[in-house]
Amino acid sequence: MFTTVCFSQEIENKEEHYQHQLNFGTDNDFFAVLTNKDRSYTFGVNAAYRFIPEEENFVSKIFGNKKAFLHDLSIHMEAYTPNYDFDTGIPTGERPFAGWTYATLATQYMFEQSFIVFKTDVGVLGEISQAGDIQDWFHSKVSGDTVLQGWEDQIPNQLGVNLKMDYFRSIHRNGWYDVFGSVEASLGNVRTYVFPKLYVRVGKFNDITKTTSLNNSLFQSKKDIEYYVQASLGFKAIANDATLQGNIFSDSNDTRTLDHIDHTTIHANFGGFAAYQRFNLGVLYHFNSGEIDSIKTHSYVSINLDYKF
């Protein structure tokens, strides 16, 4: 009875916030002006549709004590390349070429000072992902850069499935700044890892259960305004990464894949976020240590734009 009343109150207040959100984003090391370009994670594009359901469903009933929940449907394309000669396009590093295109179904469950996200990624790795074709087209038709040589030897085609969970919790807030933490875990044939992170925000912002940078701003009031900077530091313990190691269930000796990777990496980012009426904007600079010796560090920038309705 208590759960039904709480959820009904959220629905009754739906006129105070938007119910739907479209997201468009890109990751690219082209924007990381202080580092080498087109190596490791070279680009990503994504689009998402998020919505707050009108009523409870079988997925939402997993947590009876939640305050609210939303669903998130998204598509992603990611491309990975080795270092290469910028004049000839010939690879100079050992990292294999890899494309990973997938769809994600996610649900967020909101609590008083925390929230939890369950995700399922389903997609394809290899030539069938079309990531190599998209990069070649962009370099030859749009940016005019050197077209890389080697996409024909990318990670072999395979079906990929990941099951993920993210947990975020507020640690301390004092008006204009706050501290919160998260733990992300993934289990699958593409990536298996555990990834704890610590965050700091400074500026004008909402609680972590309704803020721009954590993909749950639909719970903001239509009158809310956010503008803040955010930084994070995390440590990832990696069991497997198919974009480097290929099919973990295959016994074949594939020269395109790597037998040994660094199973521990450091990840940091810094950037700014803003929310005004129907629009959100986020820009983050990412700095990561590499999973192989030839790419000790790597940087890229992510840009995301949201529209609420």
mmCIF file with all atom_site columns, C-alpha atoms in Angstrom, residues 44-211:
data_model
loop_
_atom_site.group_PDB
_atom_site.id
_atom_site.type_symbol
_atom_site.label_atom_id
_atom_site.label_alt_id
_atom_site.label_comp_id
_atom_site.label_asym_id
_atom_site.label_entity_id
_atom_site.label_seq_id
_atom_site.pdbx_PDB_ins_code
_atom_site.Cartn_x
_atom_site.Cartn_y
_atom_site.Cartn_z
_atom_site.occupancy
_atom_site.B_iso_or_equiv
_atom_site.pdbx_formal_charge
_atom_site.auth_seq_id
_atom_site.auth_comp_id
_atom_site.auth_asym_id
_atom_site.auth_atom_id
_atom_site.pdbx_PDB_model_num
ATOM 1   C CA . GLY A 1 44  ? 32.023 6.884   -30.316 1.00 0.00 ? 44  GLY A CA 1
ATOM 2   C CA . VAL A 1 45  ? 28.521 8.066   -31.187 1.00 0.00 ? 45  VAL A CA 1
ATOM 3   C CA . ASN A 1 46  ? 25.342 7.473   -29.217 1.00 0.00 ? 46  ASN A CA 1
ATOM 4   C CA . ALA A 1 47  ? 21.657 8.317   -29.118 1.00 0.00 ? 47  ALA A CA 1
ATOM 5   C CA . ALA A 1 48  ? 19.112 7.589   -26.401 1.00 0.00 ? 48  ALA A CA 1
ATOM 6   C CA . TYR A 1 49  ? 15.440 7.887   -25.513 1.00 0.00 ? 49  TYR A CA 1
ATOM 7   C CA . ARG A 1 50  ? 14.605 8.138   -21.802 1.00 0.00 ? 50  ARG A CA 1
ATOM 8   C CA . PHE A 1 51  ? 11.133 8.205   -20.316 1.00 0.00 ? 51  PHE A CA 1
ATOM 9   C CA . ILE A 1 52  ? 9.240  8.015   -17.039 1.00 0.00 ? 52  ILE A CA 1
ATOM 10  C CA . PRO A 1 53  ? 6.469  5.394   -17.364 1.00 0.00 ? 53  PRO A CA 1
ATOM 11  C CA . GLU A 1 54  ? 2.899  6.431   -16.584 1.00 0.00 ? 54  GLU A CA 1
ATOM 12  C CA . GLU A 1 55  ? 2.386  3.452   -14.278 1.00 0.00 ? 55  GLU A CA 1
ATOM 13  C CA . GLU A 1 56  ? 4.179  0.543   -12.634 1.00 0.00 ? 56  GLU A CA 1
ATOM 14  C CA . ASN A 1 57  ? 5.343  -2.442  -14.707 1.00 0.00 ? 57  ASN A CA 1
ATOM 15  C CA . PHE A 1 58  ? 6.986  -5.770  -13.928 1.00 0.00 ? 58  PHE A CA 1
ATOM 16  C CA . VAL A 1 59  ? 10.478 -4.251  -14.216 1.00 0.00 ? 59  VAL A CA 1
ATOM 17  C CA . SER A 1 60  ? 9.710  -1.345  -11.895 1.00 0.00 ? 60  SER A CA 1
ATOM 18  C CA . LYS A 1 61  ? 8.386  -3.625  -9.153  1.00 0.00 ? 61  LYS A CA 1
ATOM 19  C CA . ILE A 1 62  ? 11.847 -5.055  -8.393  1.00 0.00 ? 62  ILE A CA 1
ATOM 20  C CA . PHE A 1 63  ? 12.331 -2.425  -5.659  1.00 0.00 ? 63  PHE A CA 1
ATOM 21  C CA . GLY A 1 64  ? 9.242  -1.715  -3.605  1.00 0.00 ? 64  GLY A CA 1
ATOM 22  C CA . ASN A 1 65  ? 10.869 1.113   -1.618  1.00 0.00 ? 65  ASN A CA 1
ATOM 23  C CA . LYS A 1 66  ? 12.019 3.231   -4.589  1.00 0.00 ? 66  LYS A CA 1
ATOM 24  C CA . LYS A 1 67  ? 10.933 6.859   -4.890  1.00 0.00 ? 67  LYS A CA 1
ATOM 25  C CA . ALA A 1 68  ? 10.748 6.802   -8.706  1.00 0.00 ? 68  ALA A CA 1
ATOM 26  C CA . PHE A 1 69  ? 12.177 5.095   -11.784 1.00 0.00 ? 69  PHE A CA 1
ATOM 27  C CA . LEU A 1 70  ? 12.838 5.651   -15.491 1.00 0.00 ? 70  LEU A CA 1
ATOM 28  C CA . HIS A 1 71  ? 13.715 3.580   -18.544 1.00 0.00 ? 71  HIS A CA 1
ATOM 29  C CA . ASP A 1 72  ? 16.505 4.284   -21.047 1.00 0.00 ? 72  ASP A CA 1
ATOM 30  C CA . LEU A 1 73  ? 16.831 2.858   -24.582 1.00 0.00 ? 73  LEU A CA 1
ATOM 31  C CA . SER A 1 74  ? 20.058 3.722   -26.410 1.00 0.00 ? 74  SER A CA 1
ATOM 32  C CA . ILE A 1 75  ? 22.248 2.793   -29.378 1.00 0.00 ? 75  ILE A CA 1
ATOM 33  C CA . HIS A 1 76  ? 26.034 3.106   -29.533 1.00 0.00 ? 76  HIS A CA 1
ATOM 34  C CA . MET A 1 77  ? 28.897 2.727   -31.992 1.00 0.00 ? 77  MET A CA 1
ATOM 35  C CA . GLU A 1 78  ? 32.530 2.633   -30.785 1.00 0.00 ? 78  GLU A CA 1
ATOM 36  C CA . ALA A 1 79  ? 35.783 2.346   -32.752 1.00 0.00 ? 79  ALA A CA 1
ATOM 37  C CA . TYR A 1 80  ? 39.254 1.379   -31.498 1.00 0.00 ? 80  TYR A CA 1
ATOM 38  C CA . THR A 1 81  ? 42.543 1.691   -33.393 1.00 0.00 ? 81  THR A CA 1
ATOM 39  C CA . PRO A 1 82  ? 46.291 1.329   -32.775 1.00 0.00 ? 82  PRO A CA 1
ATOM 40  C CA . ASN A 1 83  ? 48.755 4.188   -33.067 1.00 0.00 ? 83  ASN A CA 1
ATOM 41  C CA . TYR A 1 84  ? 49.523 4.967   -36.718 1.00 0.00 ? 84  TYR A CA 1
ATOM 42  C CA . ASP A 1 85  ? 51.688 7.138   -38.960 1.00 0.00 ? 85  ASP A CA 1
ATOM 43  C CA . PHE A 1 86  ? 49.716 10.307  -39.733 1.00 0.00 ? 86  PHE A CA 1
ATOM 44  C CA . ASP A 1 87  ? 51.306 10.658  -43.177 1.00 0.00 ? 87  ASP A CA 1
ATOM 45  C CA . THR A 1 88  ? 50.801 7.111   -44.452 1.00 0.00 ? 88  THR A CA 1
ATOM 46  C CA . GLY A 1 89  ? 47.974 5.759   -42.271 1.00 0.00 ? 89  GLY A CA 1
ATOM 47  C CA . ILE A 1 90  ? 50.068 2.655   -41.505 1.00 0.00 ? 90  ILE A CA 1
ATOM 48  C CA . PRO A 1 91  ? 49.669 1.308   -37.922 1.00 0.00 ? 91  PRO A CA 1
ATOM 49  C CA . THR A 1 92  ? 52.698 1.600   -35.640 1.00 0.00 ? 92  THR A CA 1
ATOM 50  C CA . GLY A 1 93  ? 51.191 0.026   -32.497 1.00 0.00 ? 93  GLY A CA 1
ATOM 51  C CA . GLU A 1 94  ? 50.028 -3.387  -31.412 1.00 0.00 ? 94  GLU A CA 1
ATOM 52  C CA . ARG A 1 95  ? 46.458 -2.560  -30.430 1.00 0.00 ? 95  ARG A CA 1
ATOM 53  C CA . PRO A 1 96  ? 44.000 -4.364  -32.765 1.00 0.00 ? 96  PRO A CA 1
ATOM 54  C CA . PHE A 1 97  ? 41.361 -2.530  -34.755 1.00 0.00 ? 97  PHE A CA 1
ATOM 55  C CA . ALA A 1 98  ? 37.929 -3.131  -33.253 1.00 0.00 ? 98  ALA A CA 1
ATOM 56  C CA . GLY A 1 99  ? 34.367 -1.957  -33.830 1.00 0.00 ? 99  GLY A CA 1
ATOM 57  C CA . TRP A 1 100 ? 31.569 -2.431  -31.286 1.00 0.00 ? 100 TRP A CA 1
ATOM 58  C CA . THR A 1 101 ? 27.971 -1.477  -32.150 1.00 0.00 ? 101 THR A CA 1
ATOM 59  C CA . TYR A 1 102 ? 25.228 -2.247  -29.655 1.00 0.00 ? 102 TYR A CA 1
ATOM 60  C CA . ALA A 1 103 ? 21.875 -1.366  -28.121 1.00 0.00 ? 103 ALA A CA 1
ATOM 61  C CA . THR A 1 104 ? 21.346 -0.845  -24.384 1.00 0.00 ? 104 THR A CA 1
ATOM 62  C CA . LEU A 1 105 ? 18.219 -1.249  -22.298 1.00 0.00 ? 105 LEU A CA 1
ATOM 63  C CA . ALA A 1 106 ? 18.535 0.378   -18.858 1.00 0.00 ? 106 ALA A CA 1
ATOM 64  C CA . THR A 1 107 ? 16.325 1.107   -15.857 1.00 0.00 ? 107 THR A CA 1
ATOM 65  C CA . GLN A 1 108 ? 17.163 3.542   -13.031 1.00 0.00 ? 108 GLN A CA 1
ATOM 66  C CA . TYR A 1 109 ? 15.646 3.155   -9.552  1.00 0.00 ? 109 TYR A CA 1
ATOM 67  C CA . MET A 1 110 ? 15.748 6.261   -7.334  1.00 0.00 ? 110 MET A CA 1
ATOM 68  C CA . PHE A 1 111 ? 16.044 6.237   -3.543  1.00 0.00 ? 111 PHE A CA 1
ATOM 69  C CA . GLU A 1 112 ? 16.520 8.972   -0.927  1.00 0.00 ? 112 GLU A CA 1
ATOM 70  C CA . GLN A 1 113 ? 20.287 9.526   -1.296  1.00 0.00 ? 113 GLN A CA 1
ATOM 71  C CA . SER A 1 114 ? 21.186 6.964   -3.962  1.00 0.00 ? 114 SER A CA 1
ATOM 72  C CA . PHE A 1 115 ? 20.094 5.228   -7.144  1.00 0.00 ? 115 PHE A CA 1
ATOM 73  C CA . ILE A 1 116 ? 20.851 2.001   -8.958  1.00 0.00 ? 116 ILE A CA 1
ATOM 74  C CA . VAL A 1 117 ? 20.926 1.264   -12.699 1.00 0.00 ? 117 VAL A CA 1
ATOM 75  C CA . PHE A 1 118 ? 20.584 -2.104  -14.411 1.00 0.00 ? 118 PHE A CA 1
ATOM 76  C CA . LYS A 1 119 ? 21.686 -2.347  -18.051 1.00 0.00 ? 119 LYS A CA 1
ATOM 77  C CA . THR A 1 120 ? 21.826 -4.952  -20.800 1.00 0.00 ? 120 THR A CA 1
ATOM 78  C CA . ASP A 1 121 ? 24.061 -4.401  -23.858 1.00 0.00 ? 121 ASP A CA 1
ATOM 79  C CA . VAL A 1 122 ? 23.443 -6.502  -26.976 1.00 0.00 ? 122 VAL A CA 1
ATOM 80  C CA . GLY A 1 123 ? 25.392 -5.953  -30.180 1.00 0.00 ? 123 GLY A CA 1
ATOM 81  C CA . VAL A 1 124 ? 28.107 -7.033  -32.579 1.00 0.00 ? 124 VAL A CA 1
ATOM 82  C CA . LEU A 1 125 ? 31.892 -6.716  -32.724 1.00 0.00 ? 125 LEU A CA 1
ATOM 83  C CA . GLY A 1 126 ? 34.000 -6.819  -35.854 1.00 0.00 ? 126 GLY A CA 1
ATOM 84  C CA . GLU A 1 127 ? 33.452 -5.729  -39.452 1.00 0.00 ? 127 GLU A CA 1
ATOM 85  C CA . ILE A 1 128 ? 29.698 -6.214  -39.120 1.00 0.00 ? 128 ILE A CA 1
ATOM 86  C CA . SER A 1 129 ? 29.654 -3.302  -36.639 1.00 0.00 ? 129 SER A CA 1
ATOM 87  C CA . GLN A 1 130 ? 30.436 -0.884  -39.536 1.00 0.00 ? 130 GLN A CA 1
ATOM 88  C CA . ALA A 1 131 ? 32.655 1.227   -37.255 1.00 0.00 ? 131 ALA A CA 1
ATOM 89  C CA . GLY A 1 132 ? 35.638 0.944   -39.621 1.00 0.00 ? 132 GLY A CA 1
ATOM 90  C CA . ASP A 1 133 ? 33.562 1.987   -42.647 1.00 0.00 ? 133 ASP A CA 1
ATOM 91  C CA . ILE A 1 134 ? 32.222 5.004   -40.760 1.00 0.00 ? 134 ILE A CA 1
ATOM 92  C CA . GLN A 1 135 ? 35.717 6.126   -39.751 1.00 0.00 ? 135 GLN A CA 1
ATOM 93  C CA . ASP A 1 136 ? 37.086 5.687   -43.289 1.00 0.00 ? 136 ASP A CA 1
ATOM 94  C CA . TRP A 1 137 ? 34.165 7.685   -44.704 1.00 0.00 ? 137 TRP A CA 1
ATOM 95  C CA . PHE A 1 138 ? 34.610 10.475  -42.145 1.00 0.00 ? 138 PHE A CA 1
ATOM 96  C CA . HIS A 1 139 ? 38.367 10.766  -42.772 1.00 0.00 ? 139 HIS A CA 1
ATOM 97  C CA . SER A 1 140 ? 38.035 10.756  -46.557 1.00 0.00 ? 140 SER A CA 1
ATOM 98  C CA . LYS A 1 141 ? 34.842 12.813  -47.012 1.00 0.00 ? 141 LYS A CA 1
ATOM 99  C CA . VAL A 1 142 ? 34.546 15.091  -43.976 1.00 0.00 ? 142 VAL A CA 1
ATOM 100 C CA . SER A 1 143 ? 37.783 15.782  -42.087 1.00 0.00 ? 143 SER A CA 1
ATOM 101 C CA . GLY A 1 144 ? 40.184 15.160  -44.984 1.00 0.00 ? 144 GLY A CA 1
ATOM 102 C CA . ASP A 1 145 ? 42.570 13.231  -42.708 1.00 0.00 ? 145 ASP A CA 1
ATOM 103 C CA . THR A 1 146 ? 44.681 10.224  -43.594 1.00 0.00 ? 146 THR A CA 1
ATOM 104 C CA . VAL A 1 147 ? 42.605 7.055   -44.019 1.00 0.00 ? 147 VAL A CA 1
ATOM 105 C CA . LEU A 1 148 ? 43.928 4.329   -41.734 1.00 0.00 ? 148 LEU A CA 1
ATOM 106 C CA . GLN A 1 149 ? 45.313 1.123   -43.215 1.00 0.00 ? 149 GLN A CA 1
ATOM 107 C CA . GLY A 1 150 ? 44.292 -2.045  -41.377 1.00 0.00 ? 150 GLY A CA 1
ATOM 108 C CA . TRP A 1 151 ? 40.566 -2.107  -40.705 1.00 0.00 ? 151 TRP A CA 1
ATOM 109 C CA . GLU A 1 152 ? 40.417 -5.283  -42.835 1.00 0.00 ? 152 GLU A CA 1
ATOM 110 C CA . ASP A 1 153 ? 42.324 -7.051  -40.013 1.00 0.00 ? 153 ASP A CA 1
ATOM 111 C CA . GLN A 1 154 ? 40.060 -5.990  -37.170 1.00 0.00 ? 154 GLN A CA 1
ATOM 112 C CA . ILE A 1 155 ? 38.726 -8.164  -34.344 1.00 0.00 ? 155 ILE A CA 1
ATOM 113 C CA . PRO A 1 156 ? 36.618 -11.022 -35.852 1.00 0.00 ? 156 PRO A CA 1
ATOM 114 C CA . ASN A 1 157 ? 32.837 -10.776 -35.964 1.00 0.00 ? 157 ASN A CA 1
ATOM 115 C CA . GLN A 1 158 ? 30.987 -11.982 -32.885 1.00 0.00 ? 158 GLN A CA 1
ATOM 116 C CA . LEU A 1 159 ? 27.806 -11.395 -30.947 1.00 0.00 ? 159 LEU A CA 1
ATOM 117 C CA . GLY A 1 160 ? 28.345 -9.402  -27.743 1.00 0.00 ? 160 GLY A CA 1
ATOM 118 C CA . VAL A 1 161 ? 26.289 -9.338  -24.543 1.00 0.00 ? 161 VAL A CA 1
ATOM 119 C CA . ASN A 1 162 ? 27.043 -7.450  -21.306 1.00 0.00 ? 162 ASN A CA 1
ATOM 120 C CA . LEU A 1 163 ? 25.008 -7.307  -18.111 1.00 0.00 ? 163 LEU A CA 1
ATOM 121 C CA . LYS A 1 164 ? 25.804 -4.171  -16.076 1.00 0.00 ? 164 LYS A CA 1
ATOM 122 C CA . MET A 1 165 ? 24.947 -2.559  -12.777 1.00 0.00 ? 165 MET A CA 1
ATOM 123 C CA . ASP A 1 166 ? 25.773 0.985   -11.572 1.00 0.00 ? 166 ASP A CA 1
ATOM 124 C CA . TYR A 1 167 ? 25.246 2.143   -8.000  1.00 0.00 ? 167 TYR A CA 1
ATOM 125 C CA . PHE A 1 168 ? 25.567 5.834   -7.021  1.00 0.00 ? 168 PHE A CA 1
ATOM 126 C CA . ARG A 1 169 ? 25.403 7.230   -3.494  1.00 0.00 ? 169 ARG A CA 1
ATOM 127 C CA . SER A 1 170 ? 25.726 10.719  -2.041  1.00 0.00 ? 170 SER A CA 1
ATOM 128 C CA . ILE A 1 171 ? 28.553 11.075  0.509   1.00 0.00 ? 171 ILE A CA 1
ATOM 129 C CA . HIS A 1 172 ? 28.514 14.754  1.491   1.00 0.00 ? 172 HIS A CA 1
ATOM 130 C CA . ARG A 1 173 ? 26.811 17.938  0.321   1.00 0.00 ? 173 ARG A CA 1
ATOM 131 C CA . ASN A 1 174 ? 27.321 21.506  1.499   1.00 0.00 ? 174 ASN A CA 1
ATOM 132 C CA . GLY A 1 175 ? 25.436 23.953  -0.675  1.00 0.00 ? 175 GLY A CA 1
ATOM 133 C CA . TRP A 1 176 ? 27.709 24.774  -3.600  1.00 0.00 ? 176 TRP A CA 1
ATOM 134 C CA . TYR A 1 177 ? 29.746 21.541  -3.600  1.00 0.00 ? 177 TYR A CA 1
ATOM 135 C CA . ASP A 1 178 ? 29.167 17.847  -3.011  1.00 0.00 ? 178 ASP A CA 1
ATOM 136 C CA . VAL A 1 179 ? 30.936 14.493  -3.037  1.00 0.00 ? 179 VAL A CA 1
ATOM 137 C CA . PHE A 1 180 ? 29.452 11.202  -4.178  1.00 0.00 ? 180 PHE A CA 1
ATOM 138 C CA . GLY A 1 181 ? 30.662 7.776   -5.194  1.00 0.00 ? 181 GLY A CA 1
ATOM 139 C CA . SER A 1 182 ? 29.744 4.979   -7.564  1.00 0.00 ? 182 SER A CA 1
ATOM 140 C CA . VAL A 1 183 ? 30.526 1.368   -8.342  1.00 0.00 ? 183 VAL A CA 1
ATOM 141 C CA . GLU A 1 184 ? 30.024 0.003   -11.853 1.00 0.00 ? 184 GLU A CA 1
ATOM 142 C CA . ALA A 1 185 ? 30.197 -3.718  -12.618 1.00 0.00 ? 185 ALA A CA 1
ATOM 143 C CA . SER A 1 186 ? 29.941 -5.498  -15.971 1.00 0.00 ? 186 SER A CA 1
ATOM 144 C CA . LEU A 1 187 ? 29.715 -9.200  -16.776 1.00 0.00 ? 187 LEU A CA 1
ATOM 145 C CA . GLY A 1 188 ? 29.800 -10.376 -20.377 1.00 0.00 ? 188 GLY A CA 1
ATOM 146 C CA . ASN A 1 189 ? 31.775 -11.683 -23.312 1.00 0.00 ? 189 ASN A CA 1
ATOM 147 C CA . VAL A 1 190 ? 32.671 -8.140  -24.423 1.00 0.00 ? 190 VAL A CA 1
ATOM 148 C CA . ARG A 1 191 ? 33.736 -6.655  -21.091 1.00 0.00 ? 191 ARG A CA 1
ATOM 149 C CA . THR A 1 192 ? 33.908 -7.907  -17.524 1.00 0.00 ? 192 THR A CA 1
ATOM 150 C CA . TYR A 1 193 ? 35.144 -5.497  -14.853 1.00 0.00 ? 193 TYR A CA 1
ATOM 151 C CA . VAL A 1 194 ? 34.537 -3.732  -11.542 1.00 0.00 ? 194 VAL A CA 1
ATOM 152 C CA . PHE A 1 195 ? 34.917 0.054   -11.553 1.00 0.00 ? 195 PHE A CA 1
ATOM 153 C CA . PRO A 1 196 ? 34.632 2.185   -8.340  1.00 0.00 ? 196 PRO A CA 1
ATOM 154 C CA . LYS A 1 197 ? 34.759 5.992   -8.754  1.00 0.00 ? 197 LYS A CA 1
ATOM 155 C CA . LEU A 1 198 ? 34.710 9.103   -6.582  1.00 0.00 ? 198 LEU A CA 1
ATOM 156 C CA . TYR A 1 199 ? 33.137 12.374  -7.799  1.00 0.00 ? 199 TYR A CA 1
ATOM 157 C CA . VAL A 1 200 ? 33.254 16.046  -6.775  1.00 0.00 ? 200 VAL A CA 1
ATOM 158 C CA . ARG A 1 201 ? 30.885 18.759  -8.056  1.00 0.00 ? 201 ARG A CA 1
ATOM 159 C CA . VAL A 1 202 ? 31.097 22.538  -7.636  1.00 0.00 ? 202 VAL A CA 1
ATOM 160 C CA . GLY A 1 203 ? 28.362 24.975  -8.679  1.00 0.00 ? 203 GLY A CA 1
ATOM 161 C CA . LYS A 1 204 ? 24.575 25.016  -8.785  1.00 0.00 ? 204 LYS A CA 1
ATOM 162 C CA . PHE A 1 205 ? 23.174 21.492  -9.039  1.00 0.00 ? 205 PHE A CA 1
ATOM 163 C CA . ASN A 1 206 ? 20.400 19.146  -7.955  1.00 0.00 ? 206 ASN A CA 1
ATOM 164 C CA . ASP A 1 207 ? 20.694 15.954  -5.919  1.00 0.00 ? 207 ASP A CA 1
ATOM 165 C CA . ILE A 1 208 ? 22.355 13.024  -7.678  1.00 0.00 ? 208 ILE A CA 1
ATOM 166 C CA . THR A 1 209 ? 18.911 11.450  -8.211  1.00 0.00 ? 209 THR A CA 1
ATOM 167 C CA . LYS A 1 210 ? 17.870 14.257  -10.589 1.00 0.00 ? 210 LYS A CA 1
ATOM 168 C CA . THR A 1 211 ? 20.913 15.804  -12.225 1.00 0.00 ? 211 THR A CA 1
#
